[in-house]
Structure formats: structure tokens, C-alpha cells
JSON list of C-alpha atoms in Angstrom, two decimals:
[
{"chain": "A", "resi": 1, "resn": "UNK", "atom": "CA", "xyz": [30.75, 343.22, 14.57]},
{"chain": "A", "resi": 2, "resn": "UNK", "atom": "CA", "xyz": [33.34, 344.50, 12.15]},
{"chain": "A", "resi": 3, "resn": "UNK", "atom": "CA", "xyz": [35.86, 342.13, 10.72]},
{"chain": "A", "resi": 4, "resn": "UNK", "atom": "CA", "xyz": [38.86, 343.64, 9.13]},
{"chain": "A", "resi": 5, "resn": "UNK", "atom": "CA", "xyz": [39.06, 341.57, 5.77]},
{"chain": "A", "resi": 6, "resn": "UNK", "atom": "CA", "xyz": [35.19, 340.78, 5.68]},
{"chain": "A", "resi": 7, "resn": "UNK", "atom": "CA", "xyz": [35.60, 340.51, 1.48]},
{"chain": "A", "resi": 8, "resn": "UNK", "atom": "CA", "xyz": [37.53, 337.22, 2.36]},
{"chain": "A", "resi": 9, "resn": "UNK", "atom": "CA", "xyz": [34.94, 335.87, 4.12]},
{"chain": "A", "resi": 10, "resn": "UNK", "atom": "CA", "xyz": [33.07, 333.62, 2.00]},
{"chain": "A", "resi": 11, "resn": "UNK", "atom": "CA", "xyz": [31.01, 329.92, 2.39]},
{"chain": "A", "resi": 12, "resn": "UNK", "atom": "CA", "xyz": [28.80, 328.48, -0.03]},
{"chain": "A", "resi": 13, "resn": "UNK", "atom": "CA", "xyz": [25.62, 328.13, 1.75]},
{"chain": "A", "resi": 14, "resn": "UNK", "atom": "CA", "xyz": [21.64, 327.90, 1.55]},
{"chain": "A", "resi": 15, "resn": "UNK", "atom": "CA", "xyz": [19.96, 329.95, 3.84]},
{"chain": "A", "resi": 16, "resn": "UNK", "atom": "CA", "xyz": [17.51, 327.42, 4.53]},
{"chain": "A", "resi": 17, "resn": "UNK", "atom": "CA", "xyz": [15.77, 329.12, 7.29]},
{"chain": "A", "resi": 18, "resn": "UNK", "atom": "CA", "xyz": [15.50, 332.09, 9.64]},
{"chain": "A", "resi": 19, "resn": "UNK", "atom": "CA", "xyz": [14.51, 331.55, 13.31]},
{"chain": "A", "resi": 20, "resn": "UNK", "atom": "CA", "xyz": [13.18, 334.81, 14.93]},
{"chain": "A", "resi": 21, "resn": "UNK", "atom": "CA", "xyz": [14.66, 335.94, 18.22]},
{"chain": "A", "resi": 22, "resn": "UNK", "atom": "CA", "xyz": [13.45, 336.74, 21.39]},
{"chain": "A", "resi": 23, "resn": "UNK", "atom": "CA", "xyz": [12.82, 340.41, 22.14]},
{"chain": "A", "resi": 24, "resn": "UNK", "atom": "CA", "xyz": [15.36, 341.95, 24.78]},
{"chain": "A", "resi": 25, "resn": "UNK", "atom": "CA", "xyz": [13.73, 343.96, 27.59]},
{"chain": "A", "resi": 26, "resn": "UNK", "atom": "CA", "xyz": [14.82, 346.58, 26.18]},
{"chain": "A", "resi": 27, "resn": "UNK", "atom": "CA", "xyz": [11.76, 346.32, 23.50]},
{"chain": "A", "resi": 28, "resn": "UNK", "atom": "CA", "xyz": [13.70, 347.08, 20.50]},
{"chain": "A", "resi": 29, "resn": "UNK", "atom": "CA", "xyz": [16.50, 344.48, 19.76]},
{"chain": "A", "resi": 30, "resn": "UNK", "atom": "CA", "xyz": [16.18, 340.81, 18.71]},
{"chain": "A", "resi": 31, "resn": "UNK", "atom": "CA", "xyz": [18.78, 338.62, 17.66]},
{"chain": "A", "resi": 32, "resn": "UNK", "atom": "CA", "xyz": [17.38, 336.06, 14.71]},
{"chain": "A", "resi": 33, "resn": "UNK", "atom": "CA", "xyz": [19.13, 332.82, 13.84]},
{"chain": "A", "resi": 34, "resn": "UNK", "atom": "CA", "xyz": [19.90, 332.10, 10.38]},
{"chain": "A", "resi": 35, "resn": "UNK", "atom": "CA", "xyz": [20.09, 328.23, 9.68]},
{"chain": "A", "resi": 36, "resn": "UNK", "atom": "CA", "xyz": [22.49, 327.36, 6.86]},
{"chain": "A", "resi": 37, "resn": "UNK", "atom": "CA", "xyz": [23.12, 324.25, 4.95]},
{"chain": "A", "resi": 38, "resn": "UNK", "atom": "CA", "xyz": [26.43, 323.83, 3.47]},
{"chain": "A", "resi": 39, "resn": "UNK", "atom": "CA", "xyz": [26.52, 323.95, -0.24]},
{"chain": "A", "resi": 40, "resn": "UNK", "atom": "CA", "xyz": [30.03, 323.77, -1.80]},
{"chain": "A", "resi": 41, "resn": "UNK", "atom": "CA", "xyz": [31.81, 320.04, -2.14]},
{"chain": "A", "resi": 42, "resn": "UNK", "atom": "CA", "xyz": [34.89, 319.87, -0.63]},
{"chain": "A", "resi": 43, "resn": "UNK", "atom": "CA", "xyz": [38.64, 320.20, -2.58]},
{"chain": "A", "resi": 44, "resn": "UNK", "atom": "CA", "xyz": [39.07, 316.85, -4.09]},
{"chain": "A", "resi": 45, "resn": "UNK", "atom": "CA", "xyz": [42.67, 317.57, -3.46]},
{"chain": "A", "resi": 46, "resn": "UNK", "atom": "CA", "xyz": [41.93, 316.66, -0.27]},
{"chain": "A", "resi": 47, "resn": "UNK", "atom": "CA", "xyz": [40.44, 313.77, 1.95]},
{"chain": "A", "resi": 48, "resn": "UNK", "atom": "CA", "xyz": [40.22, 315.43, 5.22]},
{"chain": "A", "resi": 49, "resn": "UNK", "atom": "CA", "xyz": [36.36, 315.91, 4.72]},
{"chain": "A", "resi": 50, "resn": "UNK", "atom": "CA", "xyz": [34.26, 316.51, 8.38]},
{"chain": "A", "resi": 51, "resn": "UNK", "atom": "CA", "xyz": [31.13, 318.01, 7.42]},
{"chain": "A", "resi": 52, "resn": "UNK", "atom": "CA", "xyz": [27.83, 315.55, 7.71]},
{"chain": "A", "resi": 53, "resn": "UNK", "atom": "CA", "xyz": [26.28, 316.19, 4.02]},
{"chain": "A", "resi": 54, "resn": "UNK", "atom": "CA", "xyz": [22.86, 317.16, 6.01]},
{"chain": "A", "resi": 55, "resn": "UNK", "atom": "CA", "xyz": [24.27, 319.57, 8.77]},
{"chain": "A", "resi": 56, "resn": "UNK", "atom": "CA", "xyz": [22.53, 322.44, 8.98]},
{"chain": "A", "resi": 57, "resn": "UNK", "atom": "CA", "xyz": [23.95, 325.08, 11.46]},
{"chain": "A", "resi": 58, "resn": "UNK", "atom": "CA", "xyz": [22.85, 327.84, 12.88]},
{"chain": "A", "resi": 59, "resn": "UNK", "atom": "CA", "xyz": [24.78, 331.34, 12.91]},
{"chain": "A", "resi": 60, "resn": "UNK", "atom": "CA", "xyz": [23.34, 334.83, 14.91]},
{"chain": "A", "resi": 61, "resn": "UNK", "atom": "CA", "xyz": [22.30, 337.21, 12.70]},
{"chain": "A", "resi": 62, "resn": "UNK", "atom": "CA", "xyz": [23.24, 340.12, 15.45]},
{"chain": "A", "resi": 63, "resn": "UNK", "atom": "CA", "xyz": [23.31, 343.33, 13.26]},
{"chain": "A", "resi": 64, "resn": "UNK", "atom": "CA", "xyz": [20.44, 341.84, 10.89]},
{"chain": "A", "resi": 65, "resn": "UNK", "atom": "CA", "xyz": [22.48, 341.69, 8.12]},
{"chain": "A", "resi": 66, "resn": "UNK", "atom": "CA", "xyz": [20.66, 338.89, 6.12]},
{"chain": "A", "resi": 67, "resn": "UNK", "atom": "CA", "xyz": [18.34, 340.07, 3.06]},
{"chain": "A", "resi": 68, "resn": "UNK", "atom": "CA", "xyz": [14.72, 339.64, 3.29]},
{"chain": "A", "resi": 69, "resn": "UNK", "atom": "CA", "xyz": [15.07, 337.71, 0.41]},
{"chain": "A", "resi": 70, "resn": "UNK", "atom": "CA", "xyz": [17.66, 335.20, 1.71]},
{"chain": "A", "resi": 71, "resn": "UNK", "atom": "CA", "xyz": [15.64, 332.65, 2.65]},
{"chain": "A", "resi": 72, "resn": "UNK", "atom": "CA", "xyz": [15.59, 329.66, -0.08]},
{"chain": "A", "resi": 73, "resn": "UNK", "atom": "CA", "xyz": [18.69, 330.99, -1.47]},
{"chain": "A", "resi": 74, "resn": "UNK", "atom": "CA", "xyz": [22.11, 330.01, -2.76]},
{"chain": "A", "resi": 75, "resn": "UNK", "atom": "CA", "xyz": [24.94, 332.36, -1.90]},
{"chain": "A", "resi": 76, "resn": "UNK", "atom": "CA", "xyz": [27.87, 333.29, -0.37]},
{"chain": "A", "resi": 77, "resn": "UNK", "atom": "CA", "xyz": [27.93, 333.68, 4.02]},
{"chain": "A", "resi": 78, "resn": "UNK", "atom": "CA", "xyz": [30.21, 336.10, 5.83]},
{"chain": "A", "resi": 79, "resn": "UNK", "atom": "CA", "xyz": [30.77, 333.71, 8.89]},
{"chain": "A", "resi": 80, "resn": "UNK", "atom": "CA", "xyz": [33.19, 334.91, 12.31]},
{"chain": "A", "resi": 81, "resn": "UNK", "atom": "CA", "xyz": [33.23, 332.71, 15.17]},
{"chain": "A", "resi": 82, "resn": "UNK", "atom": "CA", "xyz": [33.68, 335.04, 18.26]},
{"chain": "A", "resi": 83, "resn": "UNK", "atom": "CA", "xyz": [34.83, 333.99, 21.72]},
{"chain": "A", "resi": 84, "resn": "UNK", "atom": "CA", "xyz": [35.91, 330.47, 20.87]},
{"chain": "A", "resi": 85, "resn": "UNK", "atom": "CA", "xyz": [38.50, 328.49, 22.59]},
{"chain": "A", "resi": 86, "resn": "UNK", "atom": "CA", "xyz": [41.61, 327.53, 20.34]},
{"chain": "A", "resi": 87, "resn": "UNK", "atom": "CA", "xyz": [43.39, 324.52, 20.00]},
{"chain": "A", "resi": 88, "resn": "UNK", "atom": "CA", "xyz": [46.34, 323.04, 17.53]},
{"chain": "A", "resi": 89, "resn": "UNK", "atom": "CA", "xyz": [44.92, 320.16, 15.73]},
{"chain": "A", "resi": 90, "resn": "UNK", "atom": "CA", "xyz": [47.19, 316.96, 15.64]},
{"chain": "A", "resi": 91, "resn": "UNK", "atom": "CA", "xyz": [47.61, 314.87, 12.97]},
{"chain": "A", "resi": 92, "resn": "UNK", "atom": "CA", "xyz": [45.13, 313.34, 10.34]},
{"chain": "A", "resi": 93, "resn": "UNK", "atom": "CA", "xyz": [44.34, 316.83, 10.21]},
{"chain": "A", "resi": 94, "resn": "UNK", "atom": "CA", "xyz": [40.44, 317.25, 9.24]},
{"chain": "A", "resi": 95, "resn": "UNK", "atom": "CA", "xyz": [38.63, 320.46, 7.60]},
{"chain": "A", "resi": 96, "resn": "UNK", "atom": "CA", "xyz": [34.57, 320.62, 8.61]},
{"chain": "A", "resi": 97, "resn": "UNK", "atom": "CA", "xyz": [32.27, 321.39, 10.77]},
{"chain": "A", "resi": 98, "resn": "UNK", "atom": "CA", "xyz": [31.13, 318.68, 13.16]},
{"chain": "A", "resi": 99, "resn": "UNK", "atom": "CA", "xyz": [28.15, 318.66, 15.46]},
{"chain": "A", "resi": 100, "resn": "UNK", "atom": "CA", "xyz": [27.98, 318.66, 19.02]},
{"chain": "A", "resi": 101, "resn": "UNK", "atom": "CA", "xyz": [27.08, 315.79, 21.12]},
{"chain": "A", "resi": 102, "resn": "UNK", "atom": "CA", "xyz": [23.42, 314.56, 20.93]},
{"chain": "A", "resi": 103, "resn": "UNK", "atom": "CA", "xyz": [23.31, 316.26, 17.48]},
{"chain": "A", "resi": 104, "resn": "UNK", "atom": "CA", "xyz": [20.38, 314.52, 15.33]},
{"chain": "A", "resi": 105, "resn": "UNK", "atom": "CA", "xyz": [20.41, 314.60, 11.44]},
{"chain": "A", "resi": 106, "resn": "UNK", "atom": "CA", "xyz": [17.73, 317.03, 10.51]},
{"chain": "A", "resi": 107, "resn": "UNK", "atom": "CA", "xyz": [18.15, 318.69, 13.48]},
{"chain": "A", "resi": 108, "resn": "UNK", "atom": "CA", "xyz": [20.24, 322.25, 13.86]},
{"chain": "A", "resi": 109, "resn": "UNK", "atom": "CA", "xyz": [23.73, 322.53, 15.41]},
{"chain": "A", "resi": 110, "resn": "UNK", "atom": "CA", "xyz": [24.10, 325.53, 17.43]},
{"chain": "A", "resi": 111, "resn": "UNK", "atom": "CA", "xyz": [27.62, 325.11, 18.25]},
{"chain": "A", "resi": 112, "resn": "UNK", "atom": "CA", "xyz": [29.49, 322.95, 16.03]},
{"chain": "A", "resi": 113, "resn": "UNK", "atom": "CA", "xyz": [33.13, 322.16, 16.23]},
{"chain": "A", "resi": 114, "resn": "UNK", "atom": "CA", "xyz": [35.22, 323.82, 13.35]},
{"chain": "A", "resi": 115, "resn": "UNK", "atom": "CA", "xyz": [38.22, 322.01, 11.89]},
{"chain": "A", "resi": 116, "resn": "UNK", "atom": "CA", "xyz": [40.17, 324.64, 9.63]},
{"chain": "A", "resi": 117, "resn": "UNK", "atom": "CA", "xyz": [43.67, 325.51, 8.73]},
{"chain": "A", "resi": 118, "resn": "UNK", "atom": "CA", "xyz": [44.99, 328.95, 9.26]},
{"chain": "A", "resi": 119, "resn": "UNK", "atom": "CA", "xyz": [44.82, 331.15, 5.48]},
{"chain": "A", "resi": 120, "resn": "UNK", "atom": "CA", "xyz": [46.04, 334.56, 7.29]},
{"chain": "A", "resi": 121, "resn": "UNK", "atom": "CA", "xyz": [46.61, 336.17, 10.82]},
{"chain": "A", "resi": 122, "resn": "UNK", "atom": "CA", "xyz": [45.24, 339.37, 10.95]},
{"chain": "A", "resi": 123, "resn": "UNK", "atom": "CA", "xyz": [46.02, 339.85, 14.24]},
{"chain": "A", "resi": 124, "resn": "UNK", "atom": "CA", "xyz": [47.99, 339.02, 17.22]},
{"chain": "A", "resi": 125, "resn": "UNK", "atom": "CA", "xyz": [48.04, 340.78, 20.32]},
{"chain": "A", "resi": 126, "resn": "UNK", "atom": "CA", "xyz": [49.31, 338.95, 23.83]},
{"chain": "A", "resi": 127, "resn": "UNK", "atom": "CA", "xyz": [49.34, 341.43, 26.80]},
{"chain": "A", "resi": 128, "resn": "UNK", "atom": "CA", "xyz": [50.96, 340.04, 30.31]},
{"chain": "A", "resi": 129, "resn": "UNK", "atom": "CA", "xyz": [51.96, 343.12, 31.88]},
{"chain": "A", "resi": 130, "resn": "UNK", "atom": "CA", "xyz": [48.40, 344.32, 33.75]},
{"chain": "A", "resi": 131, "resn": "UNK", "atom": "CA", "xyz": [46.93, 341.21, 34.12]},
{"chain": "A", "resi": 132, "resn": "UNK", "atom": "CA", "xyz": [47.69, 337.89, 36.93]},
{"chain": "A", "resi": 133, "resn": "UNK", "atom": "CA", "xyz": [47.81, 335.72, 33.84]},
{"chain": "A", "resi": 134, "resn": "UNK", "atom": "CA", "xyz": [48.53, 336.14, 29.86]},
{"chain": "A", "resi": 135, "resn": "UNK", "atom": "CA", "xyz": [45.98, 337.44, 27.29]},
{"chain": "A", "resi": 136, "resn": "UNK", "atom": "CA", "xyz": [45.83, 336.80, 23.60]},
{"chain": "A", "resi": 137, "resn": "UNK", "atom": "CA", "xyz": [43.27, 338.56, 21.57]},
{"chain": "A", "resi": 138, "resn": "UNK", "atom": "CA", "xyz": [43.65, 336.85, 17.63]},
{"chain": "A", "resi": 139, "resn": "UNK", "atom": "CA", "xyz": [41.66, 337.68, 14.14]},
{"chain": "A", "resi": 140, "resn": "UNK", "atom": "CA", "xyz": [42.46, 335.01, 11.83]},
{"chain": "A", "resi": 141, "resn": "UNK", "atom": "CA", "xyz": [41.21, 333.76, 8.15]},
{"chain": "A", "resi": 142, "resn": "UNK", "atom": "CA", "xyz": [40.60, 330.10, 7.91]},
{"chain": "A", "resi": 143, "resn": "UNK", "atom": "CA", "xyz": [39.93, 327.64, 5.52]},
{"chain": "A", "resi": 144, "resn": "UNK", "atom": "CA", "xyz": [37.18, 325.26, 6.61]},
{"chain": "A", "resi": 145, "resn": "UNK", "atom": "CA", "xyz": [37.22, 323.23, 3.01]},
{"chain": "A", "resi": 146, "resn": "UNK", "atom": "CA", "xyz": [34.20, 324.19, 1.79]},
{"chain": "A", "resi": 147, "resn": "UNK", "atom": "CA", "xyz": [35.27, 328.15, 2.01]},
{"chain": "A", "resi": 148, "resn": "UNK", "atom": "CA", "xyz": [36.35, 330.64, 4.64]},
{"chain": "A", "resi": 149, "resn": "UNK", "atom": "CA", "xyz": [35.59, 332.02, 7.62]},
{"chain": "A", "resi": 150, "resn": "UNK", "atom": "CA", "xyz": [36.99, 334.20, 10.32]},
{"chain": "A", "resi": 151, "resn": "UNK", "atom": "CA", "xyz": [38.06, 334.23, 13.72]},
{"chain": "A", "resi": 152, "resn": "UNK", "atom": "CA", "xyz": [37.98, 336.58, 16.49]},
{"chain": "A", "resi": 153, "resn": "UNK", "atom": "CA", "xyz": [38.51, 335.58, 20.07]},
{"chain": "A", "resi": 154, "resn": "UNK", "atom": "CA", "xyz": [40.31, 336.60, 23.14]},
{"chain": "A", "resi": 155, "resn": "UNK", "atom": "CA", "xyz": [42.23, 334.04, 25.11]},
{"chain": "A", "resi": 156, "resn": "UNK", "atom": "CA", "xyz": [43.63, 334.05, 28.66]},
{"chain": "A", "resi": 157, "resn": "UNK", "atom": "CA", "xyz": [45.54, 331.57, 30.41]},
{"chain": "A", "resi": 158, "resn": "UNK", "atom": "CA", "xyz": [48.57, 331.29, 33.32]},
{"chain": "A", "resi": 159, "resn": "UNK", "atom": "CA", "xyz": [50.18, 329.62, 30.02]},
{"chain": "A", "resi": 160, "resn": "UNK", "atom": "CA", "xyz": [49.08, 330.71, 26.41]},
{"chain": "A", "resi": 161, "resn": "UNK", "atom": "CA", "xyz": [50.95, 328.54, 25.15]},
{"chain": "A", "resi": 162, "resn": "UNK", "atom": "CA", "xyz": [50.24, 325.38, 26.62]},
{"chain": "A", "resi": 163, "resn": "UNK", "atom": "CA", "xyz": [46.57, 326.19, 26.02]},
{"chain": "A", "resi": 164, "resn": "UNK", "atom": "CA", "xyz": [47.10, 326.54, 22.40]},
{"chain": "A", "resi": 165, "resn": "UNK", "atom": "CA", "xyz": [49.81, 324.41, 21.84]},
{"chain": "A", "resi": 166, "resn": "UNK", "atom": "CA", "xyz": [52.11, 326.52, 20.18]},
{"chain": "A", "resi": 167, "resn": "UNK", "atom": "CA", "xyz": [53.70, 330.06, 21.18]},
{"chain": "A", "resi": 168, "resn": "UNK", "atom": "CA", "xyz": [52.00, 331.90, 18.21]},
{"chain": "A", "resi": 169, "resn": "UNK", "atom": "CA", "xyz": [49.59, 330.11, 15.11]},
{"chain": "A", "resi": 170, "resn": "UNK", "atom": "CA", "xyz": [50.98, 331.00, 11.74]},
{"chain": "A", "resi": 171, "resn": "UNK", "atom": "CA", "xyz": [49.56, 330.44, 8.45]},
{"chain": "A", "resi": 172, "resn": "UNK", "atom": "CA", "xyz": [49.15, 326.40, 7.36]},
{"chain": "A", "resi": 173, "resn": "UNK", "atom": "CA", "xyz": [48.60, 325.61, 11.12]},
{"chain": "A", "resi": 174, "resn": "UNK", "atom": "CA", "xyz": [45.45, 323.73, 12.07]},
{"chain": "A", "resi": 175, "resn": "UNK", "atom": "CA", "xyz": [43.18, 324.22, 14.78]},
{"chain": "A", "resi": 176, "resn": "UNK", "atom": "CA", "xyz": [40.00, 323.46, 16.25]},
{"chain": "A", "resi": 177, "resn": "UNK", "atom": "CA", "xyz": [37.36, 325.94, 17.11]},
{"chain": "A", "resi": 178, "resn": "UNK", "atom": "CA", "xyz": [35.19, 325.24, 20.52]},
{"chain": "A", "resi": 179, "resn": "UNK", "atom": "CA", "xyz": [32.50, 326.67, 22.27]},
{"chain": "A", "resi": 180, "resn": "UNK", "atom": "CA", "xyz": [32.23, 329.16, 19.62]},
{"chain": "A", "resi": 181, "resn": "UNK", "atom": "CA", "xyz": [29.64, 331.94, 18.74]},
{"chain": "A", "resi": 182, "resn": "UNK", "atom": "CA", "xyz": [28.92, 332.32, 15.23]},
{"chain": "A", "resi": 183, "resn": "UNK", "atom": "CA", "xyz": [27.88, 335.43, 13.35]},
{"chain": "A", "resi": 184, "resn": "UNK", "atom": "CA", "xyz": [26.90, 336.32, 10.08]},
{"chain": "A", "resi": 185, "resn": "UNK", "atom": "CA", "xyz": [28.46, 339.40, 8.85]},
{"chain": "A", "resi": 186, "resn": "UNK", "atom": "CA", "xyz": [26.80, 339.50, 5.43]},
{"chain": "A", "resi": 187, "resn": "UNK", "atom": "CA", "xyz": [25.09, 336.82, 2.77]},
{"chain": "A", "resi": 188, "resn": "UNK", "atom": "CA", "xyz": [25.18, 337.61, -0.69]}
]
């Protein structure tokens, strides 16, 4: 996956494990997990904390981009969620990570809910003239408090706006991140 500002991508991490994937039938591709632990406290400007102190989270390593080293290691993760559904926040508005339902401590979320506020939109493309219904496809930078991440989805809906709850995000909105997939670009 390319993302176009991947520099700004950056969450203070430990890679605390790596999970191998399943081979494909193809014979040569596997996609590994890499389970992170959050490592960077949150702005103590701020109170809107979400992240459990022991969430762990897993993120698809899907163009093996993780050192062989990694493992054990502080650093920096270059995180996109991919094909998530969008949604404005309303107010207290929250930063985090939060796991999904049934979600154990000790255990791994595989598809945590992301609280962030929008840092930058990259872009924002809506096209309604060959489809039966609206599309939005959206890159976007946002700040999760303990660092940044990106965003790229596609959206599509009789009413975009309704679904998002707002005609376009701009930077300082807040949002919630569903359902999505989560890969690591880089980890340094």
C-alpha cells in the first residue's frame, strides 16, 4: 500500500510480537500480523484518553515491511487503516484506541475502534455521476493522542452525508474509525 505522506505517519509502539500468516494457495504469499503495544503517554494537555494501558493490537504486515529485528523493540509504526467506515464523533470527544466487544486484557484486538481528530486531508474525491448512489474515496492524517496514523477508505452511500455526518471532514474534526483494516507501512 502506498500512502502519500507516509513520513507523517508515526506511533510509539513495541513490537511485542509477530504472528505468522497462513500461506495463500498461491504458495508464495503470507500475510504476518504484527502485535503492538502502545508506548507513548498521552498529551497531558488533554483528558480525552481511550486507550486500555495493556492493549495490544494487531496490524497486517501485507508488504512485509517489519525488520527482522523488530521484535522486542521500541520504535516508531507507520499505521493506515484501510476500508473503514467513518463517522463524526459527538461531544466529550475521546482520542484512543478501544477494543472490540469480548476483548480480554492480555488478549489481542484485531479490530479496535479508533477515536482521532483530523491533522490533514490528503484527499477528497466524491463521484455521483456513474454510480446509483454517491462515492467518497478519503486519505486523511489523524491524531490518535499517542501519535498519528492514516486513513484510506472508500465510502458509498444513497447519502454521504448523512453517513458521515457532515458534507466534507476538515481538519480539527473528530471521527471514529470502524470495521477497519490496519496495515503497517513501515516500523523504525
Amino acid at each position: 500500500m502506498h500512502f502519500p505522506h507516509v513520513h507523517e505517519l508515526r506511533l510509539a509502539c513495541v513490537c511485542a510480537r509477530v504472528i505468522p500468516g497462513k500461506l495463500h494457495p498461491d504458495g508464495r504469499r503470507y500475510l504476518p500480523t504484527v502485535v503492538l503495544r502502545l508506548t507513548q503517554a498521552m498529551d497531558s494537555q488533554t483528558s480525552d484518553h481511550q486507550t486500555s494501558d495493556d492493549l495490544m493490537f494487531g496490524v497486517v504486515d501485507r508488504h512485509h515491511r517489519l525488520p527482522a529485528d523488530a521484535v522486542g523493540r521500541a520504535g516508531h509504526a507507520q499505521i493506515v487503516a484501510a476500508l473503514s467506515a467513518v463517522r463524526l464523533q459527538t461531544p466529550p470527544y475521546r482520542r484512543g484506541f478501544v477494543p472490540e466487544a469480548g476483548w480480554q486484557p492480555g488478549a489481542i484486538s484485531m479490530a479496535p475502534q479508533i477515536f482521532a481528530q483530523v491533522r490533514q486531508v490528503f484527499a477528497w474525491e466524491i463521484e455521483a455521476g456513474n454510480l446509483p448512489y454517491a462515492a467518497l474515496y478519503t486519505e486523511l492524517l489523524l491524531d490518535v493522542g499517542q501519535g498519528t496514523i492514516g486513513l484510506r477508505t472508500s465510502i458509498t452511500a444513497p447519502d454521504l452525508a448523512a453517513t458521515l455526518g457532515t458534507e466534507r471532514l476538515a481538519p480539527g474534526d473528530w471521527v471514529i474509525l470502524d470495521r477497519s483494516r490496519i496495515d503497517l507501512l513501515g516500523f523504525h
